[in-house]
Tab-separated table of C-alpha atoms and ligand atoms in Angstrom:
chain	number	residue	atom	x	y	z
J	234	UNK	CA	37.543	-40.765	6.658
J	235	UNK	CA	38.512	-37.413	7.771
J	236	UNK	CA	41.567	-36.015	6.706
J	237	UNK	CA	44.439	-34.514	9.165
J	238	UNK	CA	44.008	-31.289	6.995
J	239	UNK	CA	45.254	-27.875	8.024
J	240	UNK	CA	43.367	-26.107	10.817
J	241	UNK	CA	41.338	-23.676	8.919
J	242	UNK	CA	40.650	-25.444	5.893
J	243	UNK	CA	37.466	-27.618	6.251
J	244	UNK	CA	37.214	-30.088	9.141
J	245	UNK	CA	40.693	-31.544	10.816
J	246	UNK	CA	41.178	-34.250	13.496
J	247	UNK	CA	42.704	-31.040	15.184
J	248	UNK	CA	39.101	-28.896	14.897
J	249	UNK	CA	37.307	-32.145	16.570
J	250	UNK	CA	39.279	-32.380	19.421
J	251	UNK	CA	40.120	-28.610	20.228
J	252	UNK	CA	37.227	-26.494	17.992
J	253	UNK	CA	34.320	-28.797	18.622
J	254	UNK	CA	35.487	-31.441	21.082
J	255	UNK	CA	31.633	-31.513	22.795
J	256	UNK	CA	29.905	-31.448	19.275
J	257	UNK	CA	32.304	-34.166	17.983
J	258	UNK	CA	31.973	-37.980	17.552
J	259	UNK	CA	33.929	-39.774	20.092
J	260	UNK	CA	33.789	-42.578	17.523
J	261	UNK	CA	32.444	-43.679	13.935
J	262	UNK	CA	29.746	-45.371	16.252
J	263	UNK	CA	28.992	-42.234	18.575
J	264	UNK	CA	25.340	-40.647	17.850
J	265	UNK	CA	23.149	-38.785	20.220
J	266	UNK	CA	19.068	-39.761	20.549
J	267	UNK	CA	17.238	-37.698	23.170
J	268	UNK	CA	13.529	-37.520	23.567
J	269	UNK	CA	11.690	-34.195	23.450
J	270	UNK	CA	7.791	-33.772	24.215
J	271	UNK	CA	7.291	-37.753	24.269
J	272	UNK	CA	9.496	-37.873	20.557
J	273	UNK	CA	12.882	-39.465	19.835
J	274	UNK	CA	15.472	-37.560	17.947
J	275	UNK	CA	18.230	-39.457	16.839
J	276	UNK	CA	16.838	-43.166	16.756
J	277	UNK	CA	15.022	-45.206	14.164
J	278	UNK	CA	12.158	-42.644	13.949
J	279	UNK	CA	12.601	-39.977	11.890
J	280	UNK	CA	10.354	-36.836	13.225
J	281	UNK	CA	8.661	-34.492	11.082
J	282	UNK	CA	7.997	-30.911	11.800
J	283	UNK	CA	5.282	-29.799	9.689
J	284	UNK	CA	3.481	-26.120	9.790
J	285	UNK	CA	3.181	-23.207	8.002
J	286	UNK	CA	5.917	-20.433	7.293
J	287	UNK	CA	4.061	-18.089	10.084
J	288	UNK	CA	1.433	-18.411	12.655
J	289	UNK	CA	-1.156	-16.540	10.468
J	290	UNK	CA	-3.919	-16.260	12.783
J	291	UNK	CA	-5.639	-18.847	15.365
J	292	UNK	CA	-7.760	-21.025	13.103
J	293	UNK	CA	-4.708	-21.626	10.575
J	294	UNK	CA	-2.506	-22.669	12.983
J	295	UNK	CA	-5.117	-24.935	14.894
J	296	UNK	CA	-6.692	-26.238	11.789
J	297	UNK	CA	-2.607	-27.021	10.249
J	298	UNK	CA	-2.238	-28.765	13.306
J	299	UNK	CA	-5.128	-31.389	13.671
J	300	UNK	CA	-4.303	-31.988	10.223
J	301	UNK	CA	-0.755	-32.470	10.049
J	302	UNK	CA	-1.220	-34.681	12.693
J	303	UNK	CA	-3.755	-36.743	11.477
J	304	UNK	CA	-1.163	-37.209	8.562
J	305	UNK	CA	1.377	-38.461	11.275
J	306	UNK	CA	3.619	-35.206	11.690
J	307	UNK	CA	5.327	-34.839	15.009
J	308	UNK	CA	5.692	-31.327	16.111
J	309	UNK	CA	4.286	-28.359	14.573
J	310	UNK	CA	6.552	-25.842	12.973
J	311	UNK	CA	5.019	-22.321	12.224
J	312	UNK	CA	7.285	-18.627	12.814
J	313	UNK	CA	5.946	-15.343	14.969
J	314	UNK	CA	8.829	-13.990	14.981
J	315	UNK	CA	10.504	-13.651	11.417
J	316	UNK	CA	13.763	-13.247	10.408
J	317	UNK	CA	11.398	-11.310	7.055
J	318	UNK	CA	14.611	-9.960	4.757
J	319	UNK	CA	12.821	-6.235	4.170
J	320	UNK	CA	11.507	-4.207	6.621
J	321	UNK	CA	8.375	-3.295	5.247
J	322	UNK	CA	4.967	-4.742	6.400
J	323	UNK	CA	1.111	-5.305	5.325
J	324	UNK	CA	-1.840	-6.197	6.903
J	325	UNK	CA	-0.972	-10.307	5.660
J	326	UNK	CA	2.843	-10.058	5.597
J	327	UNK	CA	3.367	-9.538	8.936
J	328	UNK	CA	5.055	-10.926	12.096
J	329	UNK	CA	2.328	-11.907	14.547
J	330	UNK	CA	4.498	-12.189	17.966
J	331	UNK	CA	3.297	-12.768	21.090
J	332	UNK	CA	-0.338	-13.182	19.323
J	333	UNK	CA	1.341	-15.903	17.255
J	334	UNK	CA	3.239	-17.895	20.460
J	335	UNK	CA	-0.607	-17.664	22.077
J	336	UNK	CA	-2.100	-19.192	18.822
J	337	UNK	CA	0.610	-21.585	19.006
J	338	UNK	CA	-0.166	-22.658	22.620
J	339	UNK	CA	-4.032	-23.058	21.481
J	340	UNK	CA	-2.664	-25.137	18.700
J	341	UNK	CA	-0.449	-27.535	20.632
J	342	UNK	CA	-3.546	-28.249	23.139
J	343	UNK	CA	-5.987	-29.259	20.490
J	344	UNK	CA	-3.552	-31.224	18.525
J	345	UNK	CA	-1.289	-32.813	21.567
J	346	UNK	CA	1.493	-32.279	19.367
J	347	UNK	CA	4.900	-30.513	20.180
J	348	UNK	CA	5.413	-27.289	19.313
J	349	UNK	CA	9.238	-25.824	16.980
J	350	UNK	CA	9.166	-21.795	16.884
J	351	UNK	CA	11.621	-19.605	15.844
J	352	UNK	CA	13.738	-17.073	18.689
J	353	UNK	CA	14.893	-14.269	17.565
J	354	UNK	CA	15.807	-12.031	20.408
J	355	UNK	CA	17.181	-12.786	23.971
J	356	UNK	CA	14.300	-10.780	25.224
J	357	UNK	CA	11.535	-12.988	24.685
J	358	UNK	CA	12.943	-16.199	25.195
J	359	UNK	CA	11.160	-16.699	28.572
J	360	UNK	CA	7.648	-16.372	26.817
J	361	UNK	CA	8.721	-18.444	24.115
J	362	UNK	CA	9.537	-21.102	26.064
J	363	UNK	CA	6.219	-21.329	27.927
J	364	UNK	CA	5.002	-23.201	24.439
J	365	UNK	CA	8.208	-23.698	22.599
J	366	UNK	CA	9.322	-27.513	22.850
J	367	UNK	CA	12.006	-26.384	20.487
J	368	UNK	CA	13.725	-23.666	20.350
J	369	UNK	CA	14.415	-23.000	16.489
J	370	UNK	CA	17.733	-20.664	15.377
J	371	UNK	CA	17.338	-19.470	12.181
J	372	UNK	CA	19.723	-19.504	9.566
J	373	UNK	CA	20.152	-15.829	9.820
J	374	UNK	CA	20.950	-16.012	13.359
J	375	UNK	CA	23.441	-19.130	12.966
J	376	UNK	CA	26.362	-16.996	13.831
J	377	UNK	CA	24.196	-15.156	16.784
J	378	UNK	CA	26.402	-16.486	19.599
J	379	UNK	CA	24.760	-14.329	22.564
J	380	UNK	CA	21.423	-15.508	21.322
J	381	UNK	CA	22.457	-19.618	20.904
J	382	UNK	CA	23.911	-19.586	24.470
J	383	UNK	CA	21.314	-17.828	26.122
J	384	UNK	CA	18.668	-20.085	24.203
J	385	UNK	CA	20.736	-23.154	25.427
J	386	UNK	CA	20.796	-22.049	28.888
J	387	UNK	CA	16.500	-22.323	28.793
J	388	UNK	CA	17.322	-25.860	28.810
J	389	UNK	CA	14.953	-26.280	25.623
J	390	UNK	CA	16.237	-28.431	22.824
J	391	UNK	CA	17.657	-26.132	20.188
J	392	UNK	CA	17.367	-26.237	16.009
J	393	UNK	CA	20.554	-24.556	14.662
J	394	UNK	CA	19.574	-23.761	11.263
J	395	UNK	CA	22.515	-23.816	8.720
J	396	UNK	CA	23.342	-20.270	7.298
J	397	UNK	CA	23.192	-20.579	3.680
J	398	UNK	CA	26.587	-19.404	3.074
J	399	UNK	CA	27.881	-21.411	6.103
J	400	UNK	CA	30.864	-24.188	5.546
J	401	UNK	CA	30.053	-27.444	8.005
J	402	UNK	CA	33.292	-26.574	10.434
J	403	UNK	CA	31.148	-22.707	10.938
J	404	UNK	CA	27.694	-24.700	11.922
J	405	UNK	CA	29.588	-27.276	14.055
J	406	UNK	CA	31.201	-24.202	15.939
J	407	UNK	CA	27.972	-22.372	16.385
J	408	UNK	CA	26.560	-25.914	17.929
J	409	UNK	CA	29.257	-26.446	19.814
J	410	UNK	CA	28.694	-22.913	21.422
J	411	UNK	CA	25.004	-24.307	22.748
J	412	UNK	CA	27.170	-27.718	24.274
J	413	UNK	CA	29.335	-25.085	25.873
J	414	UNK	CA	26.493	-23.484	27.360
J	415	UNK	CA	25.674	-27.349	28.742
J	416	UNK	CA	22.613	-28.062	26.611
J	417	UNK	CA	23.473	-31.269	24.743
J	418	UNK	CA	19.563	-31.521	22.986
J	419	UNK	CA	20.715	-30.021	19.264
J	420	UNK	CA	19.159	-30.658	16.154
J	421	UNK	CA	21.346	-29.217	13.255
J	422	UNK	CA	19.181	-28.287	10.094
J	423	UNK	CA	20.370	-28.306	6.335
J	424	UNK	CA	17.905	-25.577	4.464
J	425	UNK	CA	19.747	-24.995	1.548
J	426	UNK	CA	23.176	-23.074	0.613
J	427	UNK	CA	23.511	-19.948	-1.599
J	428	UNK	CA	25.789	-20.649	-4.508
J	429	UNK	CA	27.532	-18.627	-7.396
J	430	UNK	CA	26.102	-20.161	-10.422
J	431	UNK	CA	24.045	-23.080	-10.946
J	432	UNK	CA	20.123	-22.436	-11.956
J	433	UNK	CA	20.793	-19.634	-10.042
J	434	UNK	CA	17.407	-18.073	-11.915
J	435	UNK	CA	15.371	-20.629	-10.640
J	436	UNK	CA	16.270	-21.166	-7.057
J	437	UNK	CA	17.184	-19.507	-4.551
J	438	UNK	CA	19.551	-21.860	-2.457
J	439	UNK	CA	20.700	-24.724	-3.241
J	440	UNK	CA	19.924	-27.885	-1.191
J	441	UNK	CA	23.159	-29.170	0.251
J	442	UNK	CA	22.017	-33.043	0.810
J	443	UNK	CA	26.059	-34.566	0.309
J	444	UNK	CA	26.288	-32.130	4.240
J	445	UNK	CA	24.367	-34.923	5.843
J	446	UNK	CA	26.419	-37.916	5.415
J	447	UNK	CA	29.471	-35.289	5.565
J	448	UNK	CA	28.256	-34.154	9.479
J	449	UNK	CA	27.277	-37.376	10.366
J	450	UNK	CA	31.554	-38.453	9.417
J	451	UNK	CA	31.877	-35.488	12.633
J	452	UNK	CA	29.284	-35.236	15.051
J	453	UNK	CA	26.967	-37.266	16.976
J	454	UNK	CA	23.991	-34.639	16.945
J	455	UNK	CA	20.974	-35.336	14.599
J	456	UNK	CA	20.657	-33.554	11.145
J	457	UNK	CA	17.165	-32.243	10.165
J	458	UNK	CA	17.248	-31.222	6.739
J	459	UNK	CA	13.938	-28.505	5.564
J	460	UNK	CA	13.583	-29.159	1.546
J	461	UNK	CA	10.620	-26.169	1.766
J	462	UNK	CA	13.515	-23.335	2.458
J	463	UNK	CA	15.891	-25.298	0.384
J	464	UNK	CA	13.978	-25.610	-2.861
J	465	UNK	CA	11.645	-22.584	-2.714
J	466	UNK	CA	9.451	-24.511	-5.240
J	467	UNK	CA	6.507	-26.611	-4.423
J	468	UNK	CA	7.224	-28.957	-6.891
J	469	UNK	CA	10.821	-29.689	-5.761
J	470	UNK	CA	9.700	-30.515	-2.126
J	471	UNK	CA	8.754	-33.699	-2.129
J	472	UNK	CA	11.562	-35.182	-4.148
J	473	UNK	CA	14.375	-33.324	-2.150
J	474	UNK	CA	12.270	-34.941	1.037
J	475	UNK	CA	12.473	-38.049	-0.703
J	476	UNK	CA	15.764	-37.596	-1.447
J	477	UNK	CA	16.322	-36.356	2.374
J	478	UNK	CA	15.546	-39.470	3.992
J	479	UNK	CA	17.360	-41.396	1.933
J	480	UNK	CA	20.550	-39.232	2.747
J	481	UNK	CA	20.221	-40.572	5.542
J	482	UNK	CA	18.414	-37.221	8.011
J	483	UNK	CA	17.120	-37.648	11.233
J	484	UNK	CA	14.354	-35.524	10.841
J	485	UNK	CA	12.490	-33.212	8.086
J	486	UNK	CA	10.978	-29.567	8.439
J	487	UNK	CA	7.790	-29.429	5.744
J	488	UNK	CA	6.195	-26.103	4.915
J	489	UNK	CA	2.424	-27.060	5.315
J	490	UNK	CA	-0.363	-24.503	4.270
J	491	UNK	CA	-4.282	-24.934	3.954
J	492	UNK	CA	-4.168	-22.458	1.076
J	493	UNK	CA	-0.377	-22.787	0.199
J	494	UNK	CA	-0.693	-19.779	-3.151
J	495	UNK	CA	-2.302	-17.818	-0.324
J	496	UNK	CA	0.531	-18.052	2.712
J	497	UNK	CA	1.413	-14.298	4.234
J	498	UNK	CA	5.008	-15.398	3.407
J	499	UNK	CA	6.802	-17.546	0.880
J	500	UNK	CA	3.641	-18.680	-1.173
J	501	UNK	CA	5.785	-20.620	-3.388
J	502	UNK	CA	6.879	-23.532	-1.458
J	503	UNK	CA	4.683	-24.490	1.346
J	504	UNK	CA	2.205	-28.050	0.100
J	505	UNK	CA	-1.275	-28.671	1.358
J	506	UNK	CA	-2.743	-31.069	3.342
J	507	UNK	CA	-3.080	-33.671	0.904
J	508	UNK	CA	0.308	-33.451	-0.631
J	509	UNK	CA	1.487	-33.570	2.993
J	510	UNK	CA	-0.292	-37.038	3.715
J	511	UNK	CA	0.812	-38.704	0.373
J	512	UNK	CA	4.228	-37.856	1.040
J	513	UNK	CA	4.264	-38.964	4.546
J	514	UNK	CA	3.391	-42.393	3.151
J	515	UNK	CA	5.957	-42.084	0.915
J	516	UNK	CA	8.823	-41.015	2.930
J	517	UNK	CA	8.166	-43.723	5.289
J	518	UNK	CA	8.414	-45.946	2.478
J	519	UNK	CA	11.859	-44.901	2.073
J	520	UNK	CA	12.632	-44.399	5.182
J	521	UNK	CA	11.728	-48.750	5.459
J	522	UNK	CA	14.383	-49.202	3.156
J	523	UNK	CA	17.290	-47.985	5.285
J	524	UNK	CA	15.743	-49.426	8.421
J	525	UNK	CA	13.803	-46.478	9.565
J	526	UNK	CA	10.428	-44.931	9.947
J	527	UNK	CA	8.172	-42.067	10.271
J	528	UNK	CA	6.112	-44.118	12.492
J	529	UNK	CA	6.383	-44.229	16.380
J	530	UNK	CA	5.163	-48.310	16.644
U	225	PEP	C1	11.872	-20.750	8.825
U	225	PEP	O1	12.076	-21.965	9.031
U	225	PEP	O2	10.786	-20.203	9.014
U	225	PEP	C2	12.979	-19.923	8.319
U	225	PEP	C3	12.905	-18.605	8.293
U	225	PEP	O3	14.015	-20.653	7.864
U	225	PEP	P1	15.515	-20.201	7.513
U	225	PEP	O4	16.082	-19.595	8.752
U	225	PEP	O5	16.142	-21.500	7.141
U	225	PEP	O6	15.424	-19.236	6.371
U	226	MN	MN1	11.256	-18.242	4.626
């Protein structure tokens, strides 16, 4: 039950109907499904984006895709341009581009799967979208309001990514701002919050699952929640994926690697093909329980 709080503070009846009023429920029973690249969002299926942190080269992203979709993944996920947080490059660590949104397109014809990619810039939004089924805005760019309406107004189904130090009412605005622009195909993703204390040595953010039941209280648009940016641990994927579905997501974002110590970027977090396909089996175990499923039949 929401709380007539203070504008301001939180979420109010106020901020639904004057703040987000196109990103809000219109009642406890109000949730959005739309289909993108043959796949429902929003339904009894729960997608999964799978792929690695960056388009490497050709043969990783081709090879990650026939075998994340073997395993039953959706779309393939993988970044050419990256939001990296230093400047400086090497040979491996290094954004691959327009060379990466080619591999991409390779990737998506041998696989038949849809492809999630990361915008960055207004500027190359047109070539983007040529293989982009997605359009994904990173959690650095959550609060990039040029860049969310002029991705909206492609038309392409956007993934707002929540900025880790974001409060729900800042990622419902910055959604809203995509609705405004008359795109209604959003995907909100949870990746994890930055917080003061709390095992701060050994993680990075801190996954805020208790945001998906709280967004689903306000707004009809599918949550995604990404456990790889989240934890920033291998080991801690699969049980905050676990732990996803059972929250109650409508999709999950999986860091998938053939030779995950090896990836250009973030080594420590991205699982291989094998850990991939055991917990795909598992998560749609759990996803039975609450009347769901990874599975399309
Ligand atoms: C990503 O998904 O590749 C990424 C950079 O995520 P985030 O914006 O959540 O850090
Ligand atoms: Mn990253």
């Amino acid at each position: 039950m929401i709380q007539n709080k203070a504008p301001g503070k939180d979420v109010s009846i106020e901020d639904m109907k004057e703040k987000f009023p196109l990103v809000a429920k219109k009642d406890s029973t109000h949730f959005s499904d739309f289909e993108v690249a043959g796949v429902t969002f929003g339904s009894k299926l729960i997608p999964v984006m799978a792929g690695p942190n960056m388009v490497e080269n050709e043969s990783l992203i081709v090879e990650t895709a026939l075998q994340v979709k073997k395993a039953g993944a959706h779309f393939l996920r993988g970044g050419a341009f990256k939001p990296l947080s230093f400047p400086y490059r090497s040979e491996k660590y290094t954004e691959t581009r327009e060379d990466g949104i080619k591999w991409l397109g390779i990737a998506k014809k041998e696989s038949g799967l849809g492809i999630i990619t990361e915008v960055m810039e207004e500027k190359y939004l047109d070539m983007i979208c040529d293989v982009a089924d997605i359009l994904q805005i990173g959690s650095r760019n959550m609060q990039n309001y040029p860049l969310i309406t002029e991705a909206a107004k492609t038309k392409k189904p956007l993934m707002i990514k929540r900025h880790y130090g974001a409060s729900l009412r800042d990622w419902l605005g910055a959604a809203e701002y995509a609705l405004y622009a008359g795109n209604k195909k959003v995907i909100l993703c949870e990746r994890g919050v930055s917080v003061p204390h709390t095992h701060k040595d050994s993680s990075r953010f801190l996954l805020d699952l208790q945001v998906v039941p709280a967004a689903k209280e306000i707004t009809h648009l599918p949550i995604a929640v990404d456990p790889s940016h989240a934890t920033f641990w291998r080991p801690w994927v699969k049980p905050m994926a676990l732990a996803s579905i059972a929250a109650g997501c409508d999709s999950v974002m999986l860091e998938v690697h053939p030779d995950p110590e090896n990836s250009a970027v973030d080594p420590l977090q991205p699982i291989d093909f094998s850990a991939f396909g055991g917990l795909m089996e598992e998560m749609n175990n759990i996803a039975t329980c609450i009347g769901r499923s990874l599975r399309d039949d």
